[in-house]
Coordinates of N, CA and C in Angstrom, one line a residue:
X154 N -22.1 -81.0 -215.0 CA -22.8 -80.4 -213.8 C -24.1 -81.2 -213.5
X155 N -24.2 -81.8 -212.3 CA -25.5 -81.9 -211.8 C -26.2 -81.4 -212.2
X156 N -27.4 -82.3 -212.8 CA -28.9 -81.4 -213.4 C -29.5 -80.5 -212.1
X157 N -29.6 -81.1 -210.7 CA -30.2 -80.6 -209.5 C -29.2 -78.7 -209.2
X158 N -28.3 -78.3 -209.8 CA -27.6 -77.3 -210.0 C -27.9 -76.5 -211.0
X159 N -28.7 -76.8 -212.1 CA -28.7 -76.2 -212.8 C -29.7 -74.9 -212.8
X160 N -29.7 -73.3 -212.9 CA -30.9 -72.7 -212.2 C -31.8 -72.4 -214.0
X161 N -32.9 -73.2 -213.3 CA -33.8 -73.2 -214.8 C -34.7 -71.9 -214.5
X162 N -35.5 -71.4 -213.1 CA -36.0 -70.6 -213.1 C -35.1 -69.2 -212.7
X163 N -35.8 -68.2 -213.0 CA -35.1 -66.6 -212.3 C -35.5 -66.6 -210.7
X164 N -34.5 -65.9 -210.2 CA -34.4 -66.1 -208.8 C -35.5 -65.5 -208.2
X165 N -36.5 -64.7 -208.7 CA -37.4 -64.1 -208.0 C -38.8 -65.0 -208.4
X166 N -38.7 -66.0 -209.6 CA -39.8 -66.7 -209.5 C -39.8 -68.0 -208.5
X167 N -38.4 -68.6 -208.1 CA -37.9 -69.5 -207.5 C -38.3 -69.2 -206.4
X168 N -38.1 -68.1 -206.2 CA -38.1 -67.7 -204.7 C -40.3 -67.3 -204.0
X169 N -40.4 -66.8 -205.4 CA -42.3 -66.6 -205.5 C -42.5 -68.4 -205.2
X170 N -42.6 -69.2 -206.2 CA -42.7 -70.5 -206.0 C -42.2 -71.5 -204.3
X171 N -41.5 -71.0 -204.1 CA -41.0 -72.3 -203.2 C -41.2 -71.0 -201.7
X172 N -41.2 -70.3 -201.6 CA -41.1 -69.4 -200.4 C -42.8 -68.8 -200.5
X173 N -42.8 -67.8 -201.2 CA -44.4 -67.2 -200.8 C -45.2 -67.8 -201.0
X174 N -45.5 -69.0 -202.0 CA -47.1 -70.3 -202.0 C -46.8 -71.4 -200.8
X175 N -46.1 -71.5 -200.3 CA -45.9 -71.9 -199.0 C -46.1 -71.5 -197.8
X176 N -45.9 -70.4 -198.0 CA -46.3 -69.7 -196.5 C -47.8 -69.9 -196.3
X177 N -48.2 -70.5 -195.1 CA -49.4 -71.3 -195.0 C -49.9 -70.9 -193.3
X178 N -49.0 -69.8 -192.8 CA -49.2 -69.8 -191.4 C -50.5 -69.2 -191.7
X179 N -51.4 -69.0 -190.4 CA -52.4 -69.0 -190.2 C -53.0 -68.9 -188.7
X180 N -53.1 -67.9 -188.5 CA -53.5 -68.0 -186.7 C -55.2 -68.9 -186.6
X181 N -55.2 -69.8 -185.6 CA -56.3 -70.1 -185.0 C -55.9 -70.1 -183.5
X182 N -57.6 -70.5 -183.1 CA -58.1 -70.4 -181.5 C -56.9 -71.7 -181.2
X183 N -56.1 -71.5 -181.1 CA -55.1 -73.0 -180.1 C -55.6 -73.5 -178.8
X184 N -56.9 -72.8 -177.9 CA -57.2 -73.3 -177.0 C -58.1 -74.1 -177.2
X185 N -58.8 -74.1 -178.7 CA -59.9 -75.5 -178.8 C -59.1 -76.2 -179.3
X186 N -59.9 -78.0 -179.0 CA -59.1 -79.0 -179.7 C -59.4 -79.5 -181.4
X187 N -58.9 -80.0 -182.2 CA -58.4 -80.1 -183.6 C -60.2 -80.5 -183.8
X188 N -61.0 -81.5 -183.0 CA -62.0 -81.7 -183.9 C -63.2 -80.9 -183.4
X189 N -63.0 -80.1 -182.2 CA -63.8 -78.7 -182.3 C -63.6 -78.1 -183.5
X190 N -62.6 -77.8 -183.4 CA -62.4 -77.1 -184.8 C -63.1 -77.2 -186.3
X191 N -62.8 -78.5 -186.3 CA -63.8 -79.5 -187.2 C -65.0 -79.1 -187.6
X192 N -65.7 -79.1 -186.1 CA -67.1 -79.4 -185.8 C -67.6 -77.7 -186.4
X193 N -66.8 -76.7 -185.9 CA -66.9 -75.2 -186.4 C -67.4 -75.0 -187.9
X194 N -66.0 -75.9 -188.8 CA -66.2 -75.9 -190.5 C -67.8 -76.7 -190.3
X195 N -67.4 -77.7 -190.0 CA -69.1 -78.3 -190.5 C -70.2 -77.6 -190.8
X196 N -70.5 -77.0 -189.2 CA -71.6 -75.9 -189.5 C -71.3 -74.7 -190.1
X197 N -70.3 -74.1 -190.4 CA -70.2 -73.5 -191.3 C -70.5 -73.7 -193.2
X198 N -69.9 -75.0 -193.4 CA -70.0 -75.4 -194.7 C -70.7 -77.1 -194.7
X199 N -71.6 -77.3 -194.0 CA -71.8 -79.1 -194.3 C -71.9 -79.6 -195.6
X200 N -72.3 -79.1 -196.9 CA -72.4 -79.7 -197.9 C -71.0 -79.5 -198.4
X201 N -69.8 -78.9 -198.1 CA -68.7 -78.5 -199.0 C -67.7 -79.7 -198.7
X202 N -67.0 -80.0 -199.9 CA -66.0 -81.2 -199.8 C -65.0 -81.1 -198.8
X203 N -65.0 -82.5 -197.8 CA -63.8 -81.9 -196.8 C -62.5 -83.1 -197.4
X204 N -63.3 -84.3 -197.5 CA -62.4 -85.1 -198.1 C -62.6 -86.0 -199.5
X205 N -61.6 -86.3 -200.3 CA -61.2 -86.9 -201.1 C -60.4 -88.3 -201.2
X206 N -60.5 -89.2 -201.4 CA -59.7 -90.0 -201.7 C -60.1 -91.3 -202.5
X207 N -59.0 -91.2 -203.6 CA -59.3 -91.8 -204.6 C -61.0 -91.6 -205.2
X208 N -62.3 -92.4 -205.1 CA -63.1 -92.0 -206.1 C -64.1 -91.6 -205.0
X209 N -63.5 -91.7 -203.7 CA -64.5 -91.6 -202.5 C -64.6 -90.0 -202.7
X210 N -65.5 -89.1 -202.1 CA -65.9 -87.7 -201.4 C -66.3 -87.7 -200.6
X211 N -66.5 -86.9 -199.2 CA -67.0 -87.1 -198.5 C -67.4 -85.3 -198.1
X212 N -68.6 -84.9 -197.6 CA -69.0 -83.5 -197.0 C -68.5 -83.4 -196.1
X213 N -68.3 -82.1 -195.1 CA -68.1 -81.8 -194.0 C -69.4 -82.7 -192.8
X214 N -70.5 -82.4 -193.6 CA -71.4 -83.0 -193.0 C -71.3 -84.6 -192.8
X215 N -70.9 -85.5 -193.7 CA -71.1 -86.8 -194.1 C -69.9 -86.9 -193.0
X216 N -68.4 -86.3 -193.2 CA -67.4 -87.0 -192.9 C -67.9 -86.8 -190.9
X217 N -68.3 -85.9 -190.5 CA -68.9 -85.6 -189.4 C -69.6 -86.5 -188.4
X218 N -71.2 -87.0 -189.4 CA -71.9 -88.0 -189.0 C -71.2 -89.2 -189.1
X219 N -70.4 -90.0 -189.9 CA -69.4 -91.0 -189.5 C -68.7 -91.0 -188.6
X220 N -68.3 -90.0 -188.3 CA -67.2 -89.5 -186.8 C -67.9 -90.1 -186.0
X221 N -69.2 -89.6 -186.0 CA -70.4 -89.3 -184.4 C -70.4 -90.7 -184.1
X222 N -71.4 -91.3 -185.6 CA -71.3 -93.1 -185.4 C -70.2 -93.7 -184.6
X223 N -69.0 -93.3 -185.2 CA -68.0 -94.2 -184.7 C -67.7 -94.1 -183.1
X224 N -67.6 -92.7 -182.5 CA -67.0 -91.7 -181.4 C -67.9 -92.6 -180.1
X225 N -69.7 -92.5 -180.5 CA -70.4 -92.9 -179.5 C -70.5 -94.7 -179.3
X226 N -70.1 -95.5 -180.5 CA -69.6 -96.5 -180.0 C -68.6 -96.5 -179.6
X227 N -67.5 -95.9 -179.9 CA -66.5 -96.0 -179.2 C -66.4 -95.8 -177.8
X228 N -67.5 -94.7 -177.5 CA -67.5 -94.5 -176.2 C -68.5 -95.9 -175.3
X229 N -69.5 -96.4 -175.9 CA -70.3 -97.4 -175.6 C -68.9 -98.6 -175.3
X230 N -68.1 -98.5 -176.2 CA -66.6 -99.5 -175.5 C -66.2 -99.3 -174.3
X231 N -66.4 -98.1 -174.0 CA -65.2 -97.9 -172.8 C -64.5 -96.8 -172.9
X232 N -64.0 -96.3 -173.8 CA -63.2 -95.4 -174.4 C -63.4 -94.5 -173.5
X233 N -62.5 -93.8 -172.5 CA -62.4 -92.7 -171.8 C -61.3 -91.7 -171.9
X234 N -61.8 -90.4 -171.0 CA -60.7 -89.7 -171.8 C -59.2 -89.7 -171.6
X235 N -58.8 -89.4 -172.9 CA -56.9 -89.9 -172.5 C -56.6 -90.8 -172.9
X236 N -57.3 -92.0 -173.0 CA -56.9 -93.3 -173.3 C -56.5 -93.5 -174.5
X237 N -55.9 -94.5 -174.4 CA -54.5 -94.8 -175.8 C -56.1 -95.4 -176.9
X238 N -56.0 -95.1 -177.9 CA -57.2 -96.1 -178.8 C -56.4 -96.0 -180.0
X239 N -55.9 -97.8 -180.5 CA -55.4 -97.8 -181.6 C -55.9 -97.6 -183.0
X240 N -55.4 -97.2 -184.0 CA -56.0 -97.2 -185.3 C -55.4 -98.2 -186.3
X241 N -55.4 -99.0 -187.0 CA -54.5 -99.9 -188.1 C -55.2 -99.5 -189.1
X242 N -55.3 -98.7 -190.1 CA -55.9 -99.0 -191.7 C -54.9 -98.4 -192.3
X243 N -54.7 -98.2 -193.4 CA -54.5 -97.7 -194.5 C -54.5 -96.2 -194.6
X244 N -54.0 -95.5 -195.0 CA -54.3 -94.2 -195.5 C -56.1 -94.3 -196.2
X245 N -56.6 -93.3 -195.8 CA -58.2 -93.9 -196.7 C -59.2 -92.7 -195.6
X246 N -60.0 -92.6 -196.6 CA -61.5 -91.8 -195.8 C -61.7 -92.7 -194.5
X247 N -61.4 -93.6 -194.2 CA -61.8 -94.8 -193.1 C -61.0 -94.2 -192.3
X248 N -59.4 -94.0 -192.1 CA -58.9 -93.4 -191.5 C -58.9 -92.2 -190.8
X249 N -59.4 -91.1 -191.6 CA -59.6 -89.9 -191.4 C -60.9 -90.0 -189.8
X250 N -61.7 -90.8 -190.6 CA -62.9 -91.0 -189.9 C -62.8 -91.6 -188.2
X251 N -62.1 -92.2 -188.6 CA -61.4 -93.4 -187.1 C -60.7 -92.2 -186.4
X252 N -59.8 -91.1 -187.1 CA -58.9 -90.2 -186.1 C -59.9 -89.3 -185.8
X253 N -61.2 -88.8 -186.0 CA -61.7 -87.4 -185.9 C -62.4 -88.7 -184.7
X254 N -63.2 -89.7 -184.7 CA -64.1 -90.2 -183.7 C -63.1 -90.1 -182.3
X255 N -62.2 -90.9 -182.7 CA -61.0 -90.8 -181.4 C -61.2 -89.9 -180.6
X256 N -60.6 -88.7 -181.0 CA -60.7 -87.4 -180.4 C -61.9 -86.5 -180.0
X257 N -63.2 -87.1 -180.6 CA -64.6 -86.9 -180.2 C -64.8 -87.9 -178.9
X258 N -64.3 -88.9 -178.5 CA -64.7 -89.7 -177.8 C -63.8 -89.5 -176.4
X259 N -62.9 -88.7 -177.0 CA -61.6 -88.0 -175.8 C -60.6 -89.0 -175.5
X260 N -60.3 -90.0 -176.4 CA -59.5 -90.4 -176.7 C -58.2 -89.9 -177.2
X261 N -57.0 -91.1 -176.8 CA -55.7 -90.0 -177.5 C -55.3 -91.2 -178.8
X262 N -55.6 -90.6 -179.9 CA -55.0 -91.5 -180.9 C -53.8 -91.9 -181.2
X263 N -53.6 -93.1 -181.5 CA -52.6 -94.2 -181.4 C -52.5 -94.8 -182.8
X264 N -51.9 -93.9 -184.0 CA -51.4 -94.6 -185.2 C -50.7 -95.6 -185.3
X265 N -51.4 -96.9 -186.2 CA -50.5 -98.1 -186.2 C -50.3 -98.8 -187.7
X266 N -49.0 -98.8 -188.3 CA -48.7 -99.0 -189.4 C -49.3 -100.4 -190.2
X267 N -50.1 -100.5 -190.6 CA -50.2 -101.6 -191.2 C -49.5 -102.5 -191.8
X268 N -48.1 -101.7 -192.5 CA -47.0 -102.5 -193.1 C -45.9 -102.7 -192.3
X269 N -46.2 -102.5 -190.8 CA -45.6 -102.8 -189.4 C -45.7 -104.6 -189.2
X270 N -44.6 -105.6 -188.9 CA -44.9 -106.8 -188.6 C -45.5 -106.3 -187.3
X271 N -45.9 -107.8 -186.7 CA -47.3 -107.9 -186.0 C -46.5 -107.5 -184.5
X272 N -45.3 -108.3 -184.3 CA -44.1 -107.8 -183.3 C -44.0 -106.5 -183.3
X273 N -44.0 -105.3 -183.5 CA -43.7 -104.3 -183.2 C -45.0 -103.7 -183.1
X274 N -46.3 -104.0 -183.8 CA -47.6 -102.9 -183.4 C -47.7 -104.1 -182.2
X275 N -48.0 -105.1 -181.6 CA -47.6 -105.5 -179.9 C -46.6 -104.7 -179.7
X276 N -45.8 -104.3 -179.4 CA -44.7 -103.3 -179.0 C -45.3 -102.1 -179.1
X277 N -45.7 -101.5 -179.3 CA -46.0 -100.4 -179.8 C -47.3 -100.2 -179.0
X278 N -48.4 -101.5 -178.7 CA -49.9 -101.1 -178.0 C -49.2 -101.5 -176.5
X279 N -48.2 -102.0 -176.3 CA -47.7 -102.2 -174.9 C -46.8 -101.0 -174.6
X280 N -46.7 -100.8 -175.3 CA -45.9 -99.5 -174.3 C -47.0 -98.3 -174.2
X281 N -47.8 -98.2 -175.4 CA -49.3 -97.3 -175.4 C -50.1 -97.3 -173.7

């Protein structure tokens, strides 16, 4: 018998585990956008952890002020609203940071794979 068949838990803990700690709905405001939202937690919690990765941390507050830095040069580019603005990094706090500025700057973000050859992210900002 397939090990993936075999039932190691009782049906009602299986069902506790994979069905009720999952359930993650959650009503919010859907008429504000994702980094309003953002901006809400911040002043609500600026010192509390918003991100992690690897040995980095970052506060609501910290990861915020990076946003801003980035958002108003971006806008000092050009960056207007709607416009395609690409991103290439890595998974990484850098990331995070690049997508919250985007959408502060009214930009529409444009993820681009890094492990993408160079032929397809050109494909990918041309059709953008």
């Amino acid at each position: 018998q397939p090990v993936e068949r075999i039932d190691i838990l009782p049906a009602a803990e299986r069902g506790y585990l994979l069905e009720e700690l999952n359930r993650t709905e959650a009503a919010y405001p859907s008429e504000r956008c994702i980094h309003e939202l953002f901006e809400a937690q911040v002043r609500r919690a600026p010192e509390a952890v918003a991100l992690v990765h690897e040995n980095e941390r970052l506060s609501y507050g910290e990861l915020n002020a990076r946003a801003n830095r980035l958002a108003h040069h971006l806008i000092a580019l050009g960056v207007r609203p709607d416009q395609p603005v690409g991103i290439c990094v890595e998974r990484s706090a850098a990331m995070v940071v690049g997508l919250l500025a985007i959408l502060k700057a009214g930009g529409a973000y444009l993820p681009l794979d890094p492990a993408y050859p160079s032929a397809r992210l050109r494909q990918v900002l041309g059709d953008a």
